[in-house]
Tab-separated table of C-alpha atoms and ligand atoms in Angstrom:
chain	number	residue	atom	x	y	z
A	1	UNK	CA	0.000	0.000	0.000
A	2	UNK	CA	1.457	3.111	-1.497
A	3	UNK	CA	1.930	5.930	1.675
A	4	UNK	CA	0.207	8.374	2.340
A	5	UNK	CA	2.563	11.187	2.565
A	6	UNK	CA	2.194	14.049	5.428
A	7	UNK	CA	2.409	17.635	4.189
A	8	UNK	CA	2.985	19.297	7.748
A	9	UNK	CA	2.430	22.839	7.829
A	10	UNK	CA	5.005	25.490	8.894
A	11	UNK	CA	3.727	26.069	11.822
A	12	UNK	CA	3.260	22.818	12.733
A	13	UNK	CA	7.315	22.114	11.815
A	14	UNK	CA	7.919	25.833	13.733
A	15	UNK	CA	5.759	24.452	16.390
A	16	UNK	CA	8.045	21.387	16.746
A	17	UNK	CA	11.522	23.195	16.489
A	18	UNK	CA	10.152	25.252	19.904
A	19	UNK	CA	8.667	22.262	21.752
A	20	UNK	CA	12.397	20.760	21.006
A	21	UNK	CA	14.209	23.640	21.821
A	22	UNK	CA	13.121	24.436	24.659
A	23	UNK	CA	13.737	20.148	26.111
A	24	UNK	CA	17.343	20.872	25.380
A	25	UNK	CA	19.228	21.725	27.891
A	26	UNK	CA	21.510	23.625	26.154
A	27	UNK	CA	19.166	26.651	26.141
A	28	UNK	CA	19.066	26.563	30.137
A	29	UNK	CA	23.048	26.619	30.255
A	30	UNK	CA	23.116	29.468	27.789
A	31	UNK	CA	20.310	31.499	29.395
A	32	UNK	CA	22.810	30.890	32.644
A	33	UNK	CA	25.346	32.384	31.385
A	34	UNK	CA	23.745	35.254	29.388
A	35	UNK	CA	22.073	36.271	32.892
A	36	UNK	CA	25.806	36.037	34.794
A	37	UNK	CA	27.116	38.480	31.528
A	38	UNK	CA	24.134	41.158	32.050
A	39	UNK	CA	24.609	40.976	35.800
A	40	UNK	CA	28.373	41.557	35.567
A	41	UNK	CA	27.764	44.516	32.763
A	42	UNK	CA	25.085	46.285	35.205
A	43	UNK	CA	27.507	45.207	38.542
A	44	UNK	CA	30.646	47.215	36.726
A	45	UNK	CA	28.374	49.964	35.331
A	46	UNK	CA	26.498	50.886	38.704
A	47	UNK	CA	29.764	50.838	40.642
A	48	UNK	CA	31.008	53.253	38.167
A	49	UNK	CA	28.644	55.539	38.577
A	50	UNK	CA	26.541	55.032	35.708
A	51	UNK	CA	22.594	55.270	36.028
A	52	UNK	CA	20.595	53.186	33.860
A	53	UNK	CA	17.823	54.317	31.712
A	54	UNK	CA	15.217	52.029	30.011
A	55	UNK	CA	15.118	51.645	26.456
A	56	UNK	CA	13.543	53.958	23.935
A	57	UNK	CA	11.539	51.529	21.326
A	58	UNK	CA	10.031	53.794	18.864
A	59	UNK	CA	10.858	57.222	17.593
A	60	UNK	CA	10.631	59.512	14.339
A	61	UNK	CA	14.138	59.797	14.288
A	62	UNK	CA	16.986	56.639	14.473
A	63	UNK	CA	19.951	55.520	13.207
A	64	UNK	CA	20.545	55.252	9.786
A	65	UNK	CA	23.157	52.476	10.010
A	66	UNK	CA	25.780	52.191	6.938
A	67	UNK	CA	24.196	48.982	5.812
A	68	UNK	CA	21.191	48.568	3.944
A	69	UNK	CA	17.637	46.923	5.904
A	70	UNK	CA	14.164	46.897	5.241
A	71	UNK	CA	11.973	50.468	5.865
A	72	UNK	CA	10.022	49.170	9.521
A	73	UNK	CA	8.511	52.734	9.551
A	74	UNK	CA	4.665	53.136	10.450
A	75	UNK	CA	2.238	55.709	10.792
A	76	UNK	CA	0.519	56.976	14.280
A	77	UNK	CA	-1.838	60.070	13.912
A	78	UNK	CA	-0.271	61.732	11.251
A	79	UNK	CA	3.445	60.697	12.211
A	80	UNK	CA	5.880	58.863	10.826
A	81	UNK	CA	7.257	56.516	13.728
A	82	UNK	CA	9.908	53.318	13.837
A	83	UNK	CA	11.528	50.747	15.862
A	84	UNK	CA	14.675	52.189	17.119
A	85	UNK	CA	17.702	50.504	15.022
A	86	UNK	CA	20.373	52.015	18.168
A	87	UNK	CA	19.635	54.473	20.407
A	88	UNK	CA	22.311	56.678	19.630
A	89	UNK	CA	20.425	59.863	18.545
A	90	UNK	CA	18.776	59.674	21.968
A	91	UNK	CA	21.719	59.048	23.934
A	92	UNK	CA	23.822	62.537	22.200
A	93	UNK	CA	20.500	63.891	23.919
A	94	UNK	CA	20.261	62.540	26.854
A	95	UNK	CA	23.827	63.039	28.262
A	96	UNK	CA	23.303	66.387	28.311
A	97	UNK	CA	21.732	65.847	31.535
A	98	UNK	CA	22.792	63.020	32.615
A	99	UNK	CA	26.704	62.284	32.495
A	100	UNK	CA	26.968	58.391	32.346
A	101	UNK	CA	24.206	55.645	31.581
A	102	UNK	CA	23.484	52.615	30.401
A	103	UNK	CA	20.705	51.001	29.327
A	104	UNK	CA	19.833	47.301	27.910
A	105	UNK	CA	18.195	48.265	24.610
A	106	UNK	CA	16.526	45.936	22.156
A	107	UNK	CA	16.814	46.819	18.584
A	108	UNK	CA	15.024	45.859	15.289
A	109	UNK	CA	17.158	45.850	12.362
A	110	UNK	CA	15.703	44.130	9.150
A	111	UNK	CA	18.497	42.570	7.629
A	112	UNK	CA	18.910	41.171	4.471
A	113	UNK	CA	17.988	37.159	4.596
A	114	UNK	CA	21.849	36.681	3.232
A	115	UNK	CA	22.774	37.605	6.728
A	116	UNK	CA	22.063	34.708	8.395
A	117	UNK	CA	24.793	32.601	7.266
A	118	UNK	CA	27.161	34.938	9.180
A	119	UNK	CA	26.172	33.813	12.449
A	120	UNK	CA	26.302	37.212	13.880
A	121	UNK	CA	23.143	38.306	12.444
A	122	UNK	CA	19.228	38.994	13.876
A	123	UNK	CA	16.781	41.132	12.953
A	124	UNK	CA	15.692	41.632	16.603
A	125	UNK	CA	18.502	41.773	19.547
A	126	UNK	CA	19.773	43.355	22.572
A	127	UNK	CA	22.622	46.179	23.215
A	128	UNK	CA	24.241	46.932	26.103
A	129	UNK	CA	24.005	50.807	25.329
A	130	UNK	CA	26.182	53.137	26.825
A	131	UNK	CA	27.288	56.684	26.342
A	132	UNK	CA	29.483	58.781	28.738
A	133	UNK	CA	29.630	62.869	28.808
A	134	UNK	CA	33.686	64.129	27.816
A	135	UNK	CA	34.609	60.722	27.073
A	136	UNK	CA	37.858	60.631	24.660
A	137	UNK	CA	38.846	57.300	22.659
A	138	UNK	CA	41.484	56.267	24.812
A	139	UNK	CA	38.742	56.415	27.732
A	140	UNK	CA	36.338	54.366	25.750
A	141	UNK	CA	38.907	52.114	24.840
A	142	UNK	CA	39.613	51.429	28.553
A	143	UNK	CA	36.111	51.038	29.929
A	144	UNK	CA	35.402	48.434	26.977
A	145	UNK	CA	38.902	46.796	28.363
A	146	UNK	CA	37.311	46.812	31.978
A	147	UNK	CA	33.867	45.427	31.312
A	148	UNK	CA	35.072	42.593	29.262
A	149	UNK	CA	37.537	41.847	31.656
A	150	UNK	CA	35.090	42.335	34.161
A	151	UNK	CA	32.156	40.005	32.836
A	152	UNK	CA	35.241	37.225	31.967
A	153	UNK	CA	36.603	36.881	35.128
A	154	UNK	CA	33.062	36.709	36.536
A	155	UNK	CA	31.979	33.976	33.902
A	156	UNK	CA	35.138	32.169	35.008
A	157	UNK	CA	33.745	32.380	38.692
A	158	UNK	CA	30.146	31.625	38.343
A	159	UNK	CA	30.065	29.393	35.467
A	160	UNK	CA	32.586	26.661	35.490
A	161	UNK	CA	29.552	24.420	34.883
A	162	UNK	CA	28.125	25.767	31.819
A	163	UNK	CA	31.794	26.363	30.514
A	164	UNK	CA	32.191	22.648	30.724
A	165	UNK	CA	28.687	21.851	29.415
A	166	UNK	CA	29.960	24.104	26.058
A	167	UNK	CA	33.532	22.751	26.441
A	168	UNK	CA	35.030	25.963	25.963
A	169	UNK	CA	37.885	27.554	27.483
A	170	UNK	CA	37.957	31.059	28.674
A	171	UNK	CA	40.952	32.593	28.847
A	172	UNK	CA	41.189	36.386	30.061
A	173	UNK	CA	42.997	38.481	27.819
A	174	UNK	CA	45.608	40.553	28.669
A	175	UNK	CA	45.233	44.552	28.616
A	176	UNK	CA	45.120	46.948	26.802
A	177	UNK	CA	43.846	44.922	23.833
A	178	UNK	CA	45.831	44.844	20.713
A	179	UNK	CA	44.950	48.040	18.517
A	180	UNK	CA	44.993	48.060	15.021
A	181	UNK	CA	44.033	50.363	12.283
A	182	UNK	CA	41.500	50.324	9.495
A	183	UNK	CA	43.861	51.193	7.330
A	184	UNK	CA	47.087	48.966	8.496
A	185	UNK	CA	44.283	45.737	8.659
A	186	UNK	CA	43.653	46.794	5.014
A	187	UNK	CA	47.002	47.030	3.993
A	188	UNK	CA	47.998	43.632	5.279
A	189	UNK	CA	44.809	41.470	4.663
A	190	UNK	CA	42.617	43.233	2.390
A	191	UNK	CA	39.286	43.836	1.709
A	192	UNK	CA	37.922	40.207	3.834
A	193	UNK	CA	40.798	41.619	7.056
A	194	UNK	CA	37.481	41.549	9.688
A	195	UNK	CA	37.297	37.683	9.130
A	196	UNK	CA	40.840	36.959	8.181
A	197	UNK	CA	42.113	38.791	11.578
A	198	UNK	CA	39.107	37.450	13.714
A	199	UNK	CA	40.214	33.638	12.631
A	200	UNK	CA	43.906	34.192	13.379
A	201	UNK	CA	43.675	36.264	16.458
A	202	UNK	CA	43.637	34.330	19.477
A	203	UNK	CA	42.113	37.468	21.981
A	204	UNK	CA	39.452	39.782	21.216
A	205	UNK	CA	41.375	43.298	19.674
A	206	UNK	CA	40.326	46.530	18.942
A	207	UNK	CA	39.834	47.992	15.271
A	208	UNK	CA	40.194	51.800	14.963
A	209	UNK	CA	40.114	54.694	13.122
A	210	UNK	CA	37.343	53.209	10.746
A	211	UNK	CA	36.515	55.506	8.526
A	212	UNK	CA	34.076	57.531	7.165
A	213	UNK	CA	32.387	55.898	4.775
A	214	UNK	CA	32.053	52.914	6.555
A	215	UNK	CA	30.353	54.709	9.443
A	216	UNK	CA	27.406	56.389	10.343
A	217	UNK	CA	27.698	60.250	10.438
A	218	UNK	CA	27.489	60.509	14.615
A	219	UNK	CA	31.071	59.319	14.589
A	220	UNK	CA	33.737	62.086	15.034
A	221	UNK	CA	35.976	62.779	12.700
A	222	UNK	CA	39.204	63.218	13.688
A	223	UNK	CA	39.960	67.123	13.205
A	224	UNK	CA	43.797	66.133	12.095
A	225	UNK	CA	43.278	64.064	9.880
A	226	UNK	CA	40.172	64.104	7.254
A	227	UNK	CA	37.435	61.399	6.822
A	228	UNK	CA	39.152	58.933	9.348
A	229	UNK	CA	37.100	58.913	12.820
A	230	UNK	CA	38.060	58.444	16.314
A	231	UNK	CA	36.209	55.487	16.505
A	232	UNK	CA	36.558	51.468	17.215
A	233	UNK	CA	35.085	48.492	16.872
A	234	UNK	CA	35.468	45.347	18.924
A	235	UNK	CA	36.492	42.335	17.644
A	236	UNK	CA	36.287	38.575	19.039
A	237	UNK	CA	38.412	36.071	17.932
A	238	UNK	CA	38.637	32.647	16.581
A	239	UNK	CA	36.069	33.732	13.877
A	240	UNK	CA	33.427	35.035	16.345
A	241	UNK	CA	33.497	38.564	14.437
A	242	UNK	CA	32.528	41.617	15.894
A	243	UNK	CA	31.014	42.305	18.837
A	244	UNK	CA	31.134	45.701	19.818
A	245	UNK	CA	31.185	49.517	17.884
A	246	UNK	CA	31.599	53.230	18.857
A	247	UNK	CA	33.361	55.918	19.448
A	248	UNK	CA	33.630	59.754	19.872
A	249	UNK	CA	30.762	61.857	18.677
A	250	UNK	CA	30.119	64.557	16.437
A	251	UNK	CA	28.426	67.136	18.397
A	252	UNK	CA	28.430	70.459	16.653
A	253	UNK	CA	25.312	71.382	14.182
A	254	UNK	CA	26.983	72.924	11.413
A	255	UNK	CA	29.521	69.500	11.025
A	256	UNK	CA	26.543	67.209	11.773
A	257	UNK	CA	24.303	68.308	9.165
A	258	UNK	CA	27.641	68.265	6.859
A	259	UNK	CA	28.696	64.697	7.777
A	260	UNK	CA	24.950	63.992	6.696
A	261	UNK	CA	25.000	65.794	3.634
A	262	UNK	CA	28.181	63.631	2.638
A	263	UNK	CA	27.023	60.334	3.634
A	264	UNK	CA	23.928	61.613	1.308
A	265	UNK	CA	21.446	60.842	3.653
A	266	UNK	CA	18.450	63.929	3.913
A	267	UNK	CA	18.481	66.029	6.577
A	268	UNK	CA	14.922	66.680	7.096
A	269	UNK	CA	14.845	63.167	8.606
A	270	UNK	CA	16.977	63.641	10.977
A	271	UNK	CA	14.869	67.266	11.784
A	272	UNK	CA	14.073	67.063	15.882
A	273	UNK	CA	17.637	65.632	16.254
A	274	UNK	CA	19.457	68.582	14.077
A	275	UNK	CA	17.229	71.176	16.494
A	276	UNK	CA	18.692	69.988	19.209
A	277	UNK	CA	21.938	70.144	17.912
A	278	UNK	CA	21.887	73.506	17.121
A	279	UNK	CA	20.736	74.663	20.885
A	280	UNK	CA	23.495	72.566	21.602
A	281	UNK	CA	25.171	68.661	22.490
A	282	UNK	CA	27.834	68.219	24.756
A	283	UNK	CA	31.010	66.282	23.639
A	284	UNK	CA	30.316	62.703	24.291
A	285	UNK	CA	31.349	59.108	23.615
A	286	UNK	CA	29.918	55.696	24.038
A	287	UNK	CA	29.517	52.587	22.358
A	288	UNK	CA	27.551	48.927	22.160
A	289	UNK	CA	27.875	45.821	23.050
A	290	UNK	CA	25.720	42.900	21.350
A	291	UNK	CA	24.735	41.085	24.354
A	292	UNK	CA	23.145	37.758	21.897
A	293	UNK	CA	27.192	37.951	20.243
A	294	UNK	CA	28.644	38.003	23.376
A	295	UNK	CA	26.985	35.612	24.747
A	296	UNK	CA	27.881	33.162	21.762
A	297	UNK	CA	31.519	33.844	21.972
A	298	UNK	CA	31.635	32.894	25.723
A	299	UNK	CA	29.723	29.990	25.310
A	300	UNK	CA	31.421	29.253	22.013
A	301	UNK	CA	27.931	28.897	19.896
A	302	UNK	CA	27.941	28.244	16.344
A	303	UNK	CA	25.124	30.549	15.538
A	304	UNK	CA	24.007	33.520	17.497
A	305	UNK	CA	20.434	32.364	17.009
A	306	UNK	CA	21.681	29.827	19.923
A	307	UNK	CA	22.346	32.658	22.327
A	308	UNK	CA	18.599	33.768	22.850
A	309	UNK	CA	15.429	32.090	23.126
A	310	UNK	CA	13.272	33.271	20.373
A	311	UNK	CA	15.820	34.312	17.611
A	312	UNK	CA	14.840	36.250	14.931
A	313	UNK	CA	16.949	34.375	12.188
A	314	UNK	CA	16.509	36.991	9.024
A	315	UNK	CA	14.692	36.000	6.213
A	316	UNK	CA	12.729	33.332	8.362
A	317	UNK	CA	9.129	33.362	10.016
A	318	UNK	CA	10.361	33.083	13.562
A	319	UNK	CA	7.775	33.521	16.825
B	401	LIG	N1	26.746	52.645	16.628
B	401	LIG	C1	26.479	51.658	17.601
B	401	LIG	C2	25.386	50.735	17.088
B	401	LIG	O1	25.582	50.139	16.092
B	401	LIG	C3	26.239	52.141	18.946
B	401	LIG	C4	27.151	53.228	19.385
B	401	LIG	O2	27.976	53.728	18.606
B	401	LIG	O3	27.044	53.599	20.532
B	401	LIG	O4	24.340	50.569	17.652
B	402	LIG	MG1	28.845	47.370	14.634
């Protein structure tokens, strides 16, 4: 007798993948150890004096990234609202008054399907935000040195378990980081140096001086030397990728609106923001940590879809 063959539905296989997912255990031991890296983040931050503000989720005005993602704006009485992609606009604002926060923000990003084979990529995750009033590179460059040392050493403490349930090794790297430039990494290794250096490195380093055209325009510019910024990235090794961008910010109107102008974005959507900036932004730096990347680099996760529970994997249906 010829079978009869089952078409499931895809919610019914979705359905399935979360019933499964949630009877391995491996999602407990990660969820352990993504609560131990938030702790340790918010433990260093509040000892440091930082306060910590809750997340902004919607607004007229957000980044404009440097990468192309689907348009998530919508319309509320009249006004064009969406999802915050970072929070950056709002923390220039916001330190102003307040001199150092934090906050845990969750941002939408609609990547391109393509991005999933990365590993590094969903279209919904988590930031530790920060942003500090004054703040020069070398500062930033040293509180990023101190957290990650910070959460490491902590992980080491609290989570010999789940380190041994992932197999992986944590060592703690030694400070300051290694520094290298945008310009020396593409020099040496070319256009692919992000991957190239991530694989060969064996402790996360710091990329700087990225610049201008492969940045957003809220990134200073380094007033000695044109179009390269006094900015960083982050980046984990062993082929985990990057895990962390900022840097100083651009806070005069007049070189704003320019730096706008030449990434050819329009300024009227950046209008509330550009106000502001002309009755004035303090100096400022900051930057963010992916808290789903961080999370799979500790643990040593193939995919970052592993290091949260309901991943947003791009280009999929996900719940
Ligand atoms: N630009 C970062 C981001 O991608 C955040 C920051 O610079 O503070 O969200
Ligand atoms: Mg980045």
């Amino acid at each position: 007798m010829a079978k009869v063959k089952v078409v499931k539905s895809r919610e019914e296989l979705l359905a399935r993948k979360y019933y499964e997912r949630f009877r391995n255990p491996a999602i407990k031991e990660m969820l352990i150890v993504k609560t131990q890296i938030r702790k340790a983040m918010a433990n260093y931050l509040y000892n440091n004096s930082f306060l910590e503000i809750s997340a902004v989720m919607i607004s007229p005005e957000t980044d404009p990234l440097c990468h192309d993602v689907f348009s998530t704006d919508f319309e509320y009485y009249g006004e064009t609202y969406t999802p915050t992609k970072s929070m950056i606009l709002h923390k220039m604002i916001a330190v102003s008054g307040i001199d150092k926060f934090f906050c845990f923000s969750p941002n939408l990003r609609l990547e391109e399907k393509e991005t999933a084979d990365s590993g590094r990529h969903l279209f919904e995750f988590t930031q530790l935000d920060l942003e500090v009033k004054d703040a020069h590179r070398d500062d930033l460059l040293k509180l990023g040195e101190e957290i990650y040392i910070h959460v490491f050493t902590e992980i080491k403490k609290n989570c010999k378990k789940q380190l041994d349930f992932f197999n992986r090794e944590l060592k703690i790297p030694e400070t300051p980081f290694k520094r290298i430039t945008f310009e020396e990494a593409m020099d040496k290794f070319g256009k692919n140096f992000e991957v190239i250096l991530s694989e060969k490195m064996e402790e996360p380093f710091w990329l700087i001086d990225i610049p201008d055209w492969k940045r957003e325009f809220y990134d200073k510019e380094d007033p000695k030397r044109p179009k390269i910024l006094l900015d960083m990235d982050l980046i984990y090794p062993q082929g985990f990728g990057e895990g962390l961008s900022g840097g100083m910010r651009e806070n005069e109107y007049e070189k704003i609106k320019e730096r706008i102008i030449r990434q050819k974005l329009d300024p009227n959507d950046y209008k509330l923001y550009l106000e502001l900036a002309k009755l004035g932004l303090p100096p400022s730096g900051g930057f963010g940590i992916g808290i789903e990347r961080i999370t799979r680099y500790i643990c040593g996760l193939k995919h970052v879809k592993d290091a949260t529970l309901f991943p947003k994997i791009p280009g999929e249906l996900s719940l």
